[in-house]
mmCIF file of C-alpha atoms in Angstrom:
data_model
loop_
_atom_site.group_PDB
_atom_site.id
_atom_site.type_symbol
_atom_site.label_atom_id
_atom_site.label_comp_id
_atom_site.label_asym_id
_atom_site.label_seq_id
_atom_site.Cartn_x
_atom_site.Cartn_y
_atom_site.Cartn_z
ATOM 1 C CA MET C 1 -77.904 -82.164 -104.523
ATOM 2 C CA ALA C 2 -79.611 -80.719 -107.568
ATOM 3 C CA ASP C 3 -78.926 -77.144 -108.503
ATOM 4 C CA HIS C 4 -82.225 -75.787 -109.831
ATOM 5 C CA ASP C 5 -80.765 -72.504 -110.991
ATOM 6 C CA PRO C 6 -83.373 -69.993 -112.232
ATOM 7 C CA GLY C 7 -80.734 -67.738 -113.761
ATOM 8 C CA PRO C 8 -79.548 -67.514 -117.379
ATOM 9 C CA ARG C 9 -78.411 -70.688 -119.100
ATOM 10 C CA PRO C 10 -75.234 -71.102 -121.113
ATOM 11 C CA ASN C 11 -75.446 -72.273 -124.713
ATOM 12 C CA PHE C 12 -75.168 -76.026 -124.145
ATOM 13 C CA ALA C 13 -75.875 -76.776 -127.810
ATOM 14 C CA LEU C 14 -72.840 -74.704 -128.782
ATOM 15 C CA ARG C 15 -70.694 -76.673 -126.330
ATOM 16 C CA ARG C 16 -71.886 -79.964 -127.815
ATOM 17 C CA ALA C 17 -71.168 -78.641 -131.307
ATOM 18 C CA ALA C 18 -67.579 -77.917 -130.243
ATOM 19 C CA LEU C 19 -67.347 -81.447 -128.865
ATOM 20 C CA ARG C 20 -68.542 -82.898 -132.176
ATOM 21 C CA ASP C 21 -65.622 -81.209 -133.907
ATOM 22 C CA LEU C 22 -63.267 -83.025 -131.519
ATOM 23 C CA LEU C 23 -65.016 -86.327 -132.189
ATOM 24 C CA VAL C 24 -64.426 -85.918 -135.904
ATOM 25 C CA GLU C 25 -60.767 -85.104 -135.240
ATOM 26 C CA ASN C 26 -60.456 -88.239 -133.102
ATOM 27 C CA ARG C 27 -62.199 -90.400 -135.710
ATOM 28 C CA VAL C 28 -65.015 -91.676 -133.546
ATOM 29 C CA ASP C 29 -68.686 -91.750 -134.482
ATOM 30 C CA ALA C 30 -69.957 -90.894 -131.028
ATOM 31 C CA LEU C 31 -68.831 -90.275 -127.463
ATOM 32 C CA LEU C 32 -70.201 -91.975 -124.374
ATOM 33 C CA VAL C 33 -69.957 -89.392 -121.579
ATOM 34 C CA THR C 34 -70.139 -90.833 -118.062
ATOM 35 C CA ASP C 35 -68.385 -88.171 -115.983
ATOM 36 C CA LEU C 36 -71.155 -86.255 -114.213
ATOM 37 C CA ILE C 37 -69.239 -82.970 -114.285
ATOM 38 C CA ASN C 38 -68.801 -83.286 -118.047
ATOM 39 C CA ILE C 39 -72.483 -84.134 -118.455
ATOM 40 C CA ARG C 40 -73.358 -81.012 -116.494
ATOM 41 C CA TYR C 41 -71.061 -78.931 -118.700
ATOM 42 C CA LEU C 42 -72.650 -80.299 -121.896
ATOM 43 C CA THR C 43 -76.310 -80.335 -120.844
ATOM 44 C CA GLY C 44 -76.908 -78.522 -117.538
ATOM 45 C CA PHE C 45 -78.072 -81.714 -115.801
ATOM 46 C CA THR C 46 -77.040 -81.912 -112.131
ATOM 47 C CA GLY C 47 -78.378 -85.284 -110.994
ATOM 48 C CA SER C 48 -76.242 -88.021 -109.470
ATOM 49 C CA ASN C 49 -76.847 -90.672 -112.138
ATOM 50 C CA ALA C 50 -76.587 -90.054 -115.860
ATOM 51 C CA ALA C 51 -74.943 -90.988 -119.130
ATOM 52 C CA LEU C 52 -74.857 -89.037 -122.371
ATOM 53 C CA LEU C 53 -74.355 -90.069 -125.997
ATOM 54 C CA VAL C 54 -73.148 -87.379 -128.418
ATOM 55 C CA TYR C 55 -72.858 -88.174 -132.137
ATOM 56 C CA ALA C 56 -70.108 -86.718 -134.279
ATOM 57 C CA TRP C 57 -72.242 -85.739 -137.285
ATOM 58 C CA ASP C 58 -75.600 -85.264 -135.574
ATOM 59 C CA THR C 59 -75.982 -81.518 -136.077
ATOM 60 C CA THR C 60 -79.755 -81.719 -135.524
ATOM 61 C CA GLU C 61 -79.095 -83.669 -132.308
ATOM 62 C CA ASP C 62 -81.812 -86.212 -133.106
ATOM 63 C CA ARG C 63 -79.485 -88.887 -131.758
ATOM 64 C CA THR C 64 -78.056 -87.042 -128.790
ATOM 65 C CA VAL C 65 -79.445 -88.925 -125.794
ATOM 66 C CA ILE C 66 -79.235 -88.401 -122.044
ATOM 67 C CA CYS C 67 -80.228 -91.202 -119.700
ATOM 68 C CA THR C 68 -80.946 -91.021 -115.977
ATOM 69 C CA ASP C 69 -83.118 -92.879 -113.481
ATOM 70 C CA GLY C 70 -86.662 -92.319 -112.284
ATOM 71 C CA ARG C 71 -85.665 -90.039 -109.410
ATOM 72 C CA TYR C 72 -84.723 -87.386 -111.938
ATOM 73 C CA ARG C 73 -87.557 -87.735 -114.465
ATOM 74 C CA THR C 74 -88.899 -84.250 -113.737
ATOM 75 C CA GLN C 75 -85.469 -82.702 -113.248
ATOM 76 C CA VAL C 76 -84.042 -83.918 -116.550
ATOM 77 C CA GLY C 77 -87.083 -82.536 -118.334
ATOM 78 C CA GLU C 78 -86.556 -79.138 -116.719
ATOM 79 C CA GLN C 79 -82.785 -78.961 -117.039
ATOM 80 C CA VAL C 80 -82.355 -80.636 -120.445
ATOM 81 C CA PRO C 81 -85.510 -79.797 -122.399
ATOM 82 C CA ASP C 82 -83.740 -79.874 -125.752
ATOM 83 C CA LEU C 83 -82.556 -83.514 -125.744
ATOM 84 C CA ARG C 84 -84.172 -86.928 -125.826
ATOM 85 C CA ALA C 85 -84.210 -88.375 -122.313
ATOM 86 C CA GLU C 86 -84.256 -92.066 -121.427
ATOM 87 C CA ILE C 87 -85.196 -93.293 -117.947
ATOM 88 C CA ASN C 88 -83.201 -96.312 -116.846
ATOM 89 C CA ARG C 89 -81.230 -96.827 -113.645
ATOM 90 C CA ALA C 90 -78.427 -98.530 -115.602
ATOM 91 C CA SER C 91 -77.896 -95.295 -117.514
ATOM 92 C CA ALA C 92 -74.561 -96.001 -119.206
ATOM 93 C CA ARG C 93 -75.616 -99.531 -120.162
ATOM 94 C CA ARG C 94 -78.848 -98.235 -121.705
ATOM 95 C CA VAL C 95 -77.012 -95.605 -123.730
ATOM 96 C CA VAL C 96 -74.618 -98.262 -125.041
ATOM 97 C CA GLU C 97 -77.589 -100.421 -126.021
ATOM 98 C CA ILE C 98 -79.082 -97.498 -127.961
ATOM 99 C CA ALA C 99 -75.760 -96.899 -129.729
ATOM 100 C CA GLY C 100 -75.756 -100.575 -130.686
ATOM 101 C CA GLU C 101 -79.321 -100.419 -131.986
ATOM 102 C CA TRP C 102 -78.270 -97.530 -134.197
ATOM 103 C CA GLN C 103 -75.173 -99.427 -135.384
ATOM 104 C CA THR C 104 -72.991 -96.536 -134.371
ATOM 105 C CA GLY C 105 -69.594 -98.069 -135.121
ATOM 106 C CA ARG C 106 -66.707 -96.463 -133.231
ATOM 107 C CA VAL C 107 -67.778 -95.169 -129.824
ATOM 108 C CA GLY C 108 -65.329 -93.124 -127.798
ATOM 109 C CA PHE C 109 -65.462 -93.443 -124.046
ATOM 110 C CA GLU C 110 -63.937 -91.543 -121.138
ATOM 111 C CA SER C 111 -61.231 -94.059 -120.303
ATOM 112 C CA HIS C 112 -60.038 -91.902 -117.396
ATOM 113 C CA VAL C 113 -63.486 -92.273 -115.815
ATOM 114 C CA LEU C 114 -64.951 -95.629 -116.879
ATOM 115 C CA THR C 115 -63.888 -98.614 -114.776
ATOM 116 C CA VAL C 116 -62.387 -101.747 -116.285
ATOM 117 C CA GLU C 117 -65.402 -103.705 -115.046
ATOM 118 C CA GLN C 118 -67.841 -101.319 -116.754
ATOM 119 C CA HIS C 119 -65.861 -101.546 -119.983
ATOM 120 C CA ARG C 120 -65.947 -105.333 -119.879
ATOM 121 C CA GLY C 121 -69.679 -105.221 -119.255
ATOM 122 C CA PHE C 122 -70.253 -103.034 -122.318
ATOM 123 C CA GLN C 123 -68.205 -105.332 -124.504
ATOM 124 C CA ALA C 124 -70.166 -108.327 -123.200
ATOM 125 C CA LEU C 125 -73.431 -106.801 -124.455
ATOM 126 C CA GLY C 126 -72.559 -107.936 -127.982
ATOM 127 C CA THR C 127 -73.650 -104.680 -129.607
ATOM 128 C CA GLY C 128 -71.007 -104.829 -132.332
ATOM 129 C CA LEU C 129 -69.647 -101.466 -131.257
ATOM 130 C CA GLU C 130 -65.940 -100.669 -131.276
ATOM 131 C CA PHE C 131 -65.029 -98.919 -128.039
ATOM 132 C CA VAL C 132 -62.213 -96.387 -128.424
ATOM 133 C CA PRO C 133 -60.452 -94.752 -125.432
ATOM 134 C CA THR C 134 -60.820 -90.964 -125.803
ATOM 135 C CA PRO C 135 -59.789 -89.403 -122.503
ATOM 136 C CA GLY C 136 -60.040 -85.709 -121.736
ATOM 137 C CA LEU C 137 -62.039 -84.403 -124.704
ATOM 138 C CA VAL C 138 -64.680 -82.563 -122.692
ATOM 139 C CA GLU C 139 -62.044 -81.408 -120.207
ATOM 140 C CA GLN C 140 -60.196 -79.874 -123.158
ATOM 141 C CA LEU C 141 -63.264 -77.764 -123.917
ATOM 142 C CA ARG C 142 -63.805 -76.910 -120.264
ATOM 143 C CA MET C 143 -60.393 -75.254 -119.960
ATOM 144 C CA VAL C 144 -61.542 -72.126 -121.808
ATOM 145 C CA LYS C 145 -64.379 -70.398 -119.953
ATOM 146 C CA ASP C 146 -67.180 -68.611 -121.740
ATOM 147 C CA GLU C 147 -68.540 -65.384 -120.284
ATOM 148 C CA PHE C 148 -71.335 -67.213 -118.478
ATOM 149 C CA GLU C 149 -68.728 -69.275 -116.655
ATOM 150 C CA VAL C 150 -66.538 -66.268 -115.879
ATOM 151 C CA GLY C 151 -69.593 -64.586 -114.400
ATOM 152 C CA ARG C 152 -70.159 -67.542 -112.094
ATOM 153 C CA LEU C 153 -66.493 -67.618 -111.110
ATOM 154 C CA ARG C 154 -66.565 -63.890 -110.453
ATOM 155 C CA ALA C 155 -69.637 -64.263 -108.231
ATOM 156 C CA ALA C 156 -68.006 -67.100 -106.273
ATOM 157 C CA CYS C 157 -64.867 -65.031 -105.760
ATOM 158 C CA ASP C 158 -66.940 -62.033 -104.670
ATOM 159 C CA ALA C 159 -68.696 -64.160 -102.042
ATOM 160 C CA ALA C 160 -65.367 -65.366 -100.659
ATOM 161 C CA ASP C 161 -63.895 -61.852 -100.631
ATOM 162 C CA ALA C 162 -66.947 -60.499 -98.821
ATOM 163 C CA ALA C 163 -66.916 -63.325 -96.273
ATOM 164 C CA LEU C 164 -63.284 -62.684 -95.379
ATOM 165 C CA ALA C 165 -63.894 -58.935 -95.092
ATOM 166 C CA THR C 166 -66.816 -59.564 -92.727
ATOM 167 C CA LEU C 167 -64.769 -61.993 -90.634
ATOM 168 C CA LEU C 168 -62.049 -59.395 -90.167
ATOM 169 C CA GLU C 169 -64.519 -56.594 -89.452
ATOM 170 C CA ARG C 170 -66.177 -58.694 -86.744
ATOM 171 C CA GLY C 171 -62.874 -59.504 -85.092
ATOM 172 C CA GLY C 172 -63.274 -63.166 -85.960
ATOM 173 C CA LEU C 173 -59.538 -63.604 -86.545
ATOM 174 C CA ARG C 174 -57.945 -63.093 -83.141
ATOM 175 C CA PRO C 175 -55.796 -64.810 -80.509
ATOM 176 C CA GLY C 176 -57.679 -67.280 -78.343
ATOM 177 C CA ARG C 177 -59.905 -68.696 -81.073
ATOM 178 C CA THR C 178 -59.257 -72.137 -82.530
ATOM 179 C CA GLU C 179 -58.510 -72.906 -86.157
ATOM 180 C CA ARG C 180 -61.820 -74.773 -86.387
ATOM 181 C CA GLN C 181 -63.802 -71.858 -84.998
ATOM 182 C CA VAL C 182 -62.325 -69.482 -87.553
ATOM 183 C CA ALA C 183 -62.818 -71.952 -90.413
ATOM 184 C CA ARG C 184 -66.459 -72.676 -89.570
ATOM 185 C CA GLU C 185 -67.316 -68.989 -89.182
ATOM 186 C CA LEU C 186 -65.672 -68.156 -92.504
ATOM 187 C CA GLU C 187 -67.592 -70.946 -94.218
ATOM 188 C CA TRP C 188 -70.900 -69.750 -92.783
ATOM 189 C CA LEU C 189 -70.139 -66.196 -93.876
ATOM 190 C CA MET C 190 -69.654 -67.409 -97.442
ATOM 191 C CA PHE C 191 -73.207 -68.772 -97.322
ATOM 192 C CA GLU C 192 -74.427 -65.457 -95.913
ATOM 193 C CA HIS C 193 -72.821 -63.696 -98.870
ATOM 194 C CA GLY C 194 -74.582 -65.831 -101.463
ATOM 195 C CA ALA C 195 -72.605 -69.060 -101.801
ATOM 196 C CA ASP C 196 -74.446 -72.280 -102.647
ATOM 197 C CA GLY C 197 -71.698 -74.230 -100.913
ATOM 198 C CA ILE C 198 -68.041 -74.185 -100.014
ATOM 199 C CA ALA C 199 -65.569 -74.988 -102.747
ATOM 200 C CA PHE C 200 -63.520 -77.334 -100.532
ATOM 201 C CA GLU C 201 -62.755 -77.840 -96.856
ATOM 202 C CA THR C 202 -61.460 -74.528 -95.570
ATOM 203 C CA ILE C 203 -57.839 -74.419 -94.440
ATOM 204 C CA VAL C 204 -57.035 -72.325 -91.378
ATOM 205 C CA ALA C 205 -53.472 -73.014 -90.248
ATOM 206 C CA ALA C 206 -51.924 -71.051 -87.377
ATOM 207 C CA GLY C 207 -48.390 -70.878 -86.037
ATOM 208 C CA VAL C 208 -46.316 -73.939 -86.880
ATOM 209 C CA ASN C 209 -49.319 -75.419 -88.703
ATOM 210 C CA SER C 210 -49.017 -72.695 -91.346
ATOM 211 C CA ALA C 211 -45.946 -74.579 -92.588
ATOM 212 C CA VAL C 212 -48.188 -77.515 -93.630
ATOM 213 C CA PRO C 213 -49.484 -76.725 -97.131
ATOM 214 C CA HIS C 214 -52.814 -78.555 -96.762
ATOM 215 C CA HIS C 215 -53.298 -78.513 -93.004
ATOM 216 C CA ARG C 216 -56.810 -79.382 -91.796
ATOM 217 C CA PRO C 217 -58.190 -77.108 -89.058
ATOM 218 C CA THR C 218 -57.831 -78.437 -85.509
ATOM 219 C CA GLU C 219 -58.439 -77.218 -81.983
ATOM 220 C CA ALA C 220 -55.070 -75.432 -82.116
ATOM 221 C CA VAL C 221 -55.442 -72.000 -80.542
ATOM 222 C CA LEU C 222 -54.375 -68.874 -82.417
ATOM 223 C CA ALA C 223 -51.702 -66.868 -80.579
ATOM 224 C CA THR C 224 -50.131 -63.440 -80.871
ATOM 225 C CA GLY C 225 -47.240 -63.517 -83.318
ATOM 226 C CA ASP C 226 -48.678 -66.385 -85.382
ATOM 227 C CA PHE C 227 -48.836 -66.587 -89.115
ATOM 228 C CA VAL C 228 -52.421 -67.595 -89.956
ATOM 229 C CA LYS C 229 -52.795 -69.068 -93.421
ATOM 230 C CA MET C 230 -56.361 -69.239 -94.765
ATOM 231 C CA ASP C 231 -57.133 -71.134 -97.993
ATOM 232 C CA PHE C 232 -60.841 -71.165 -98.872
ATOM 233 C CA GLY C 233 -63.422 -70.725 -101.572
ATOM 234 C CA ALA C 234 -67.108 -70.353 -102.307
ATOM 235 C CA MET C 235 -69.212 -72.193 -104.864
ATOM 236 C CA ILE C 236 -72.001 -70.553 -106.874
ATOM 237 C CA GLY C 237 -73.930 -72.351 -109.593
ATOM 238 C CA GLY C 238 -71.407 -75.180 -109.573
ATOM 239 C CA TYR C 239 -68.393 -72.888 -110.081
ATOM 240 C CA HIS C 240 -65.605 -72.631 -107.503
ATOM 241 C CA SER C 241 -63.413 -69.849 -106.213
ATOM 242 C CA ASP C 242 -60.002 -70.380 -104.621
ATOM 243 C CA MET C 243 -58.054 -67.860 -102.567
ATOM 244 C CA THR C 244 -55.317 -67.948 -99.919
ATOM 245 C CA ARG C 245 -54.323 -65.088 -97.667
ATOM 246 C CA THR C 246 -51.778 -65.205 -94.846
ATOM 247 C CA PHE C 247 -52.054 -62.856 -91.870
ATOM 248 C CA VAL C 248 -49.967 -62.130 -88.797
ATOM 249 C CA LEU C 249 -51.594 -61.735 -85.385
ATOM 250 C CA GLY C 250 -50.392 -58.873 -83.201
ATOM 251 C CA LYS C 251 -46.961 -57.924 -84.492
ATOM 252 C CA ALA C 252 -44.908 -59.201 -87.428
ATOM 253 C CA SER C 253 -41.301 -60.165 -86.819
ATOM 254 C CA ASP C 254 -38.513 -59.384 -89.270
ATOM 255 C CA TRP C 255 -38.363 -62.954 -90.608
ATOM 256 C CA GLN C 256 -42.126 -62.975 -91.160
ATOM 257 C CA ARG C 257 -41.983 -59.741 -93.127
ATOM 258 C CA GLU C 258 -39.060 -61.029 -95.182
ATOM 259 C CA ILE C 259 -40.796 -64.261 -96.151
ATOM 260 C CA TYR C 260 -44.113 -62.582 -96.772
ATOM 261 C CA ASP C 261 -42.544 -59.985 -99.070
ATOM 262 C CA LEU C 262 -40.726 -62.755 -100.944
ATOM 263 C CA VAL C 263 -43.898 -64.776 -101.558
ATOM 264 C CA HIS C 264 -45.735 -61.584 -102.488
ATOM 265 C CA ALA C 265 -43.102 -60.798 -105.128
ATOM 266 C CA SER C 266 -43.188 -64.382 -106.410
ATOM 267 C CA GLN C 267 -46.964 -64.323 -106.697
ATOM 268 C CA ARG C 268 -46.871 -61.026 -108.571
ATOM 269 C CA ALA C 269 -44.332 -62.465 -111.038
ATOM 270 C CA GLY C 270 -46.579 -65.465 -111.648
ATOM 271 C CA ARG C 271 -49.630 -63.292 -112.233
ATOM 272 C CA GLU C 272 -47.768 -61.064 -114.668
ATOM 273 C CA ALA C 273 -46.600 -64.107 -116.646
ATOM 274 C CA LEU C 274 -50.170 -65.192 -117.403
ATOM 275 C CA LYS C 275 -50.616 -64.531 -121.111
ATOM 276 C CA PRO C 276 -52.218 -66.447 -123.974
ATOM 277 C CA GLY C 277 -49.648 -68.602 -125.756
ATOM 278 C CA VAL C 278 -47.265 -68.792 -122.794
ATOM 279 C CA SER C 279 -46.353 -72.287 -121.621
ATOM 280 C CA THR C 280 -47.617 -73.342 -118.220
ATOM 281 C CA LYS C 281 -44.090 -74.431 -117.346
ATOM 282 C CA SER C 282 -42.702 -70.953 -117.976
ATOM 283 C CA VAL C 283 -45.378 -69.350 -115.774
ATOM 284 C CA ASP C 284 -44.320 -71.629 -112.939
ATOM 285 C CA ALA C 285 -40.685 -70.744 -113.607
ATOM 286 C CA ALA C 286 -41.381 -67.002 -113.523
ATOM 287 C CA SER C 287 -42.782 -67.285 -110.027
ATOM 288 C CA ARG C 288 -40.517 -70.030 -108.698
ATOM 289 C CA SER C 289 -37.322 -68.301 -109.816
ATOM 290 C CA VAL C 290 -38.013 -65.413 -107.412
ATOM 291 C CA ILE C 291 -38.063 -67.799 -104.465
ATOM 292 C CA GLU C 292 -35.103 -69.805 -105.751
ATOM 293 C CA ALA C 293 -33.011 -66.651 -106.154
ATOM 294 C CA ALA C 294 -33.577 -65.928 -102.466
ATOM 295 C CA GLY C 295 -32.277 -69.388 -101.554
ATOM 296 C CA TYR C 296 -35.611 -70.907 -100.520
ATOM 297 C CA GLY C 297 -36.437 -72.949 -103.596
ATOM 298 C CA GLU C 298 -36.578 -76.236 -101.681
ATOM 299 C CA LEU C 299 -39.277 -74.751 -99.424
ATOM 300 C CA PHE C 300 -41.670 -74.144 -102.342
ATOM 301 C CA VAL C 301 -42.945 -77.704 -102.421
ATOM 302 C CA HIS C 302 -45.908 -77.691 -104.821
ATOM 303 C CA GLY C 303 -46.929 -76.473 -108.254
ATOM 304 C CA LEU C 304 -47.773 -72.851 -108.851
ATOM 305 C CA GLY C 305 -51.423 -73.318 -109.700
ATOM 306 C CA HIS C 306 -54.229 -75.110 -111.466
ATOM 307 C CA GLY C 307 -57.337 -74.571 -113.510
ATOM 308 C CA VAL C 308 -60.578 -73.883 -111.667
ATOM 309 C CA GLY C 309 -64.216 -74.070 -112.743
ATOM 310 C CA LEU C 310 -66.829 -76.779 -112.243
ATOM 311 C CA GLN C 311 -64.117 -78.539 -110.260
ATOM 312 C CA ILE C 312 -61.757 -76.931 -107.798
ATOM 313 C CA HIS C 313 -58.808 -78.593 -109.524
ATOM 314 C CA GLU C 314 -58.999 -79.015 -113.273
ATOM 315 C CA ALA C 315 -56.837 -78.488 -116.335
ATOM 316 C CA PRO C 316 -54.432 -76.878 -116.890
ATOM 317 C CA GLY C 317 -51.827 -77.597 -114.259
ATOM 318 C CA ILE C 318 -49.188 -74.909 -113.762
ATOM 319 C CA ALA C 319 -46.041 -76.578 -112.476
ATOM 320 C CA LYS C 320 -42.439 -77.445 -113.308
ATOM 321 C CA THR C 321 -43.792 -80.535 -115.053
ATOM 322 C CA GLY C 322 -46.633 -78.656 -116.753
ATOM 323 C CA THR C 323 -47.395 -79.214 -120.427
ATOM 324 C CA GLY C 324 -49.153 -77.110 -123.014
ATOM 325 C CA THR C 325 -49.753 -73.399 -123.306
ATOM 326 C CA LEU C 326 -52.306 -71.028 -121.834
ATOM 327 C CA LEU C 327 -55.286 -70.017 -123.940
ATOM 328 C CA ASN C 328 -57.320 -66.848 -123.783
ATOM 329 C CA GLY C 329 -60.175 -67.357 -121.327
ATOM 330 C CA VAL C 330 -58.556 -70.016 -119.148
ATOM 331 C CA ALA C 331 -59.262 -69.612 -115.409
ATOM 332 C CA VAL C 332 -56.341 -70.514 -113.153
ATOM 333 C CA THR C 333 -54.900 -69.977 -109.701
ATOM 334 C CA VAL C 334 -51.465 -68.585 -108.888
ATOM 335 C CA GLU C 335 -50.390 -69.714 -105.412
ATOM 336 C CA PRO C 336 -46.697 -69.801 -104.515
ATOM 337 C CA GLY C 337 -45.716 -70.647 -100.963
ATOM 338 C CA VAL C 338 -42.700 -70.934 -98.701
ATOM 339 C CA TYR C 339 -42.956 -73.285 -95.721
ATOM 340 C CA PHE C 340 -40.507 -73.609 -92.826
ATOM 341 C CA PRO C 341 -41.291 -76.896 -91.049
ATOM 342 C CA GLY C 342 -41.849 -76.375 -87.330
ATOM 343 C CA ARG C 343 -41.853 -72.614 -87.713
ATOM 344 C CA GLY C 344 -44.457 -71.304 -90.132
ATOM 345 C CA GLY C 345 -45.220 -70.547 -93.746
ATOM 346 C CA VAL C 346 -46.834 -68.187 -96.228
ATOM 347 C CA ARG C 347 -48.993 -68.803 -99.265
ATOM 348 C CA ILE C 348 -50.729 -66.136 -101.359
ATOM 349 C CA GLU C 349 -53.266 -67.246 -103.957
ATOM 350 C CA ASP C 350 -55.591 -65.625 -106.449
ATOM 351 C CA THR C 351 -58.075 -66.878 -109.026
ATOM 352 C CA LEU C 352 -57.586 -65.170 -112.391
ATOM 353 C CA VAL C 353 -58.734 -65.406 -116.001
ATOM 354 C CA VAL C 354 -56.106 -65.278 -118.740
ATOM 355 C CA ARG C 355 -56.820 -62.374 -121.088
ATOM 356 C CA LYS C 356 -54.996 -60.921 -124.086
ATOM 357 C CA GLY C 357 -54.562 -57.564 -122.386
ATOM 358 C CA GLY C 358 -53.429 -59.035 -119.085
ATOM 359 C CA PRO C 359 -55.078 -61.377 -116.570
ATOM 360 C CA GLU C 360 -58.408 -60.505 -114.998
ATOM 361 C CA LEU C 361 -58.116 -60.726 -111.214
ATOM 362 C CA LEU C 362 -61.224 -62.275 -109.635
ATOM 363 C CA THR C 363 -60.122 -62.463 -105.988
ATOM 364 C CA ARG C 364 -59.707 -58.871 -104.863
ATOM 365 C CA THR C 365 -58.778 -58.992 -101.180
ATOM 366 C CA SER C 366 -55.556 -57.056 -100.611
ATOM 367 C CA LYS C 367 -52.327 -59.034 -100.755
ATOM 368 C CA ASP C 368 -50.347 -56.519 -98.723
ATOM 369 C CA LEU C 369 -49.131 -57.898 -95.401
ATOM 370 C CA THR C 370 -51.982 -57.465 -92.935
ATOM 371 C CA VAL C 371 -51.202 -57.520 -89.229
ATOM 372 C CA VAL C 372 -54.393 -58.204 -87.318
ATOM 373 C CA ASP C 373 -54.408 -56.469 -83.924
#
């Protein structure tokens, strides 16, 4: 579905200029962009069929071309008024033909996106182009958010925070309701608070189901004494929020308080470790070590977090196997969890932006243990 956003536009030309620097570094003359999320990031186009050709030395952008099909003729003119637009249903093929007509030479392509069959088809065109695998170049740029993007992320997080607050105020989280009922009401409340869509299928996991990290809501009925884990997010202008809060219904037992406090401390350690120049692996270790020291390391079964933006999961990954270091302006989640199979579990998650003076917290709902009466 097209997002005809009347609000301010980011500087797409500046983003393409940054990409051209990467093309020069990777010794390609142009890049064929076929990932629709990357095309949106570079141009603002939100249609379901497109291809983009960006030249390495084309500072005037006379040879930067976007191609889409006839359904989007008006939309591409509105959303991408600054670039030449071609109309052809075989968008990627047409862009490759243009690159051949211009005798482009070495053309990078998104080898993590393009299928083998598509690649063979391009080679069979006989354009004389040399196709060079160049995975992840646009994703590399997307890791660091500009202030326009942070504003969208902040708005998405605000919508999710407000939806949860309204749900609790209305008594929507209570014994006798089903996981599905709670999930659907929370999703609708995100729309009421300004969301364009939901960031992903909402997780509401009660009782023993809270021990399943990615449980899908069922007709399971919430009961007094349950942990209720809620993982959800809103989407505004294409940007996603991601937050998890875990509640107790009625009265918290000693073991629930112990595990909650442990995860809370682990999450705080992970947040505090978020600094520019710090390795993603060491951020995971800062949080994970708190849980391991308590003897529950084997019950923390996933990575600590991930990047978030135009996709709900994007670079960088924050895990034991993580690579690279954090940069100023990267938006990430921090979400440790401890899960006791057949008993229950806790996860606490925030969306944050890495800043030089300390991370900016975008999801503001309290992380103190909340017992819902």
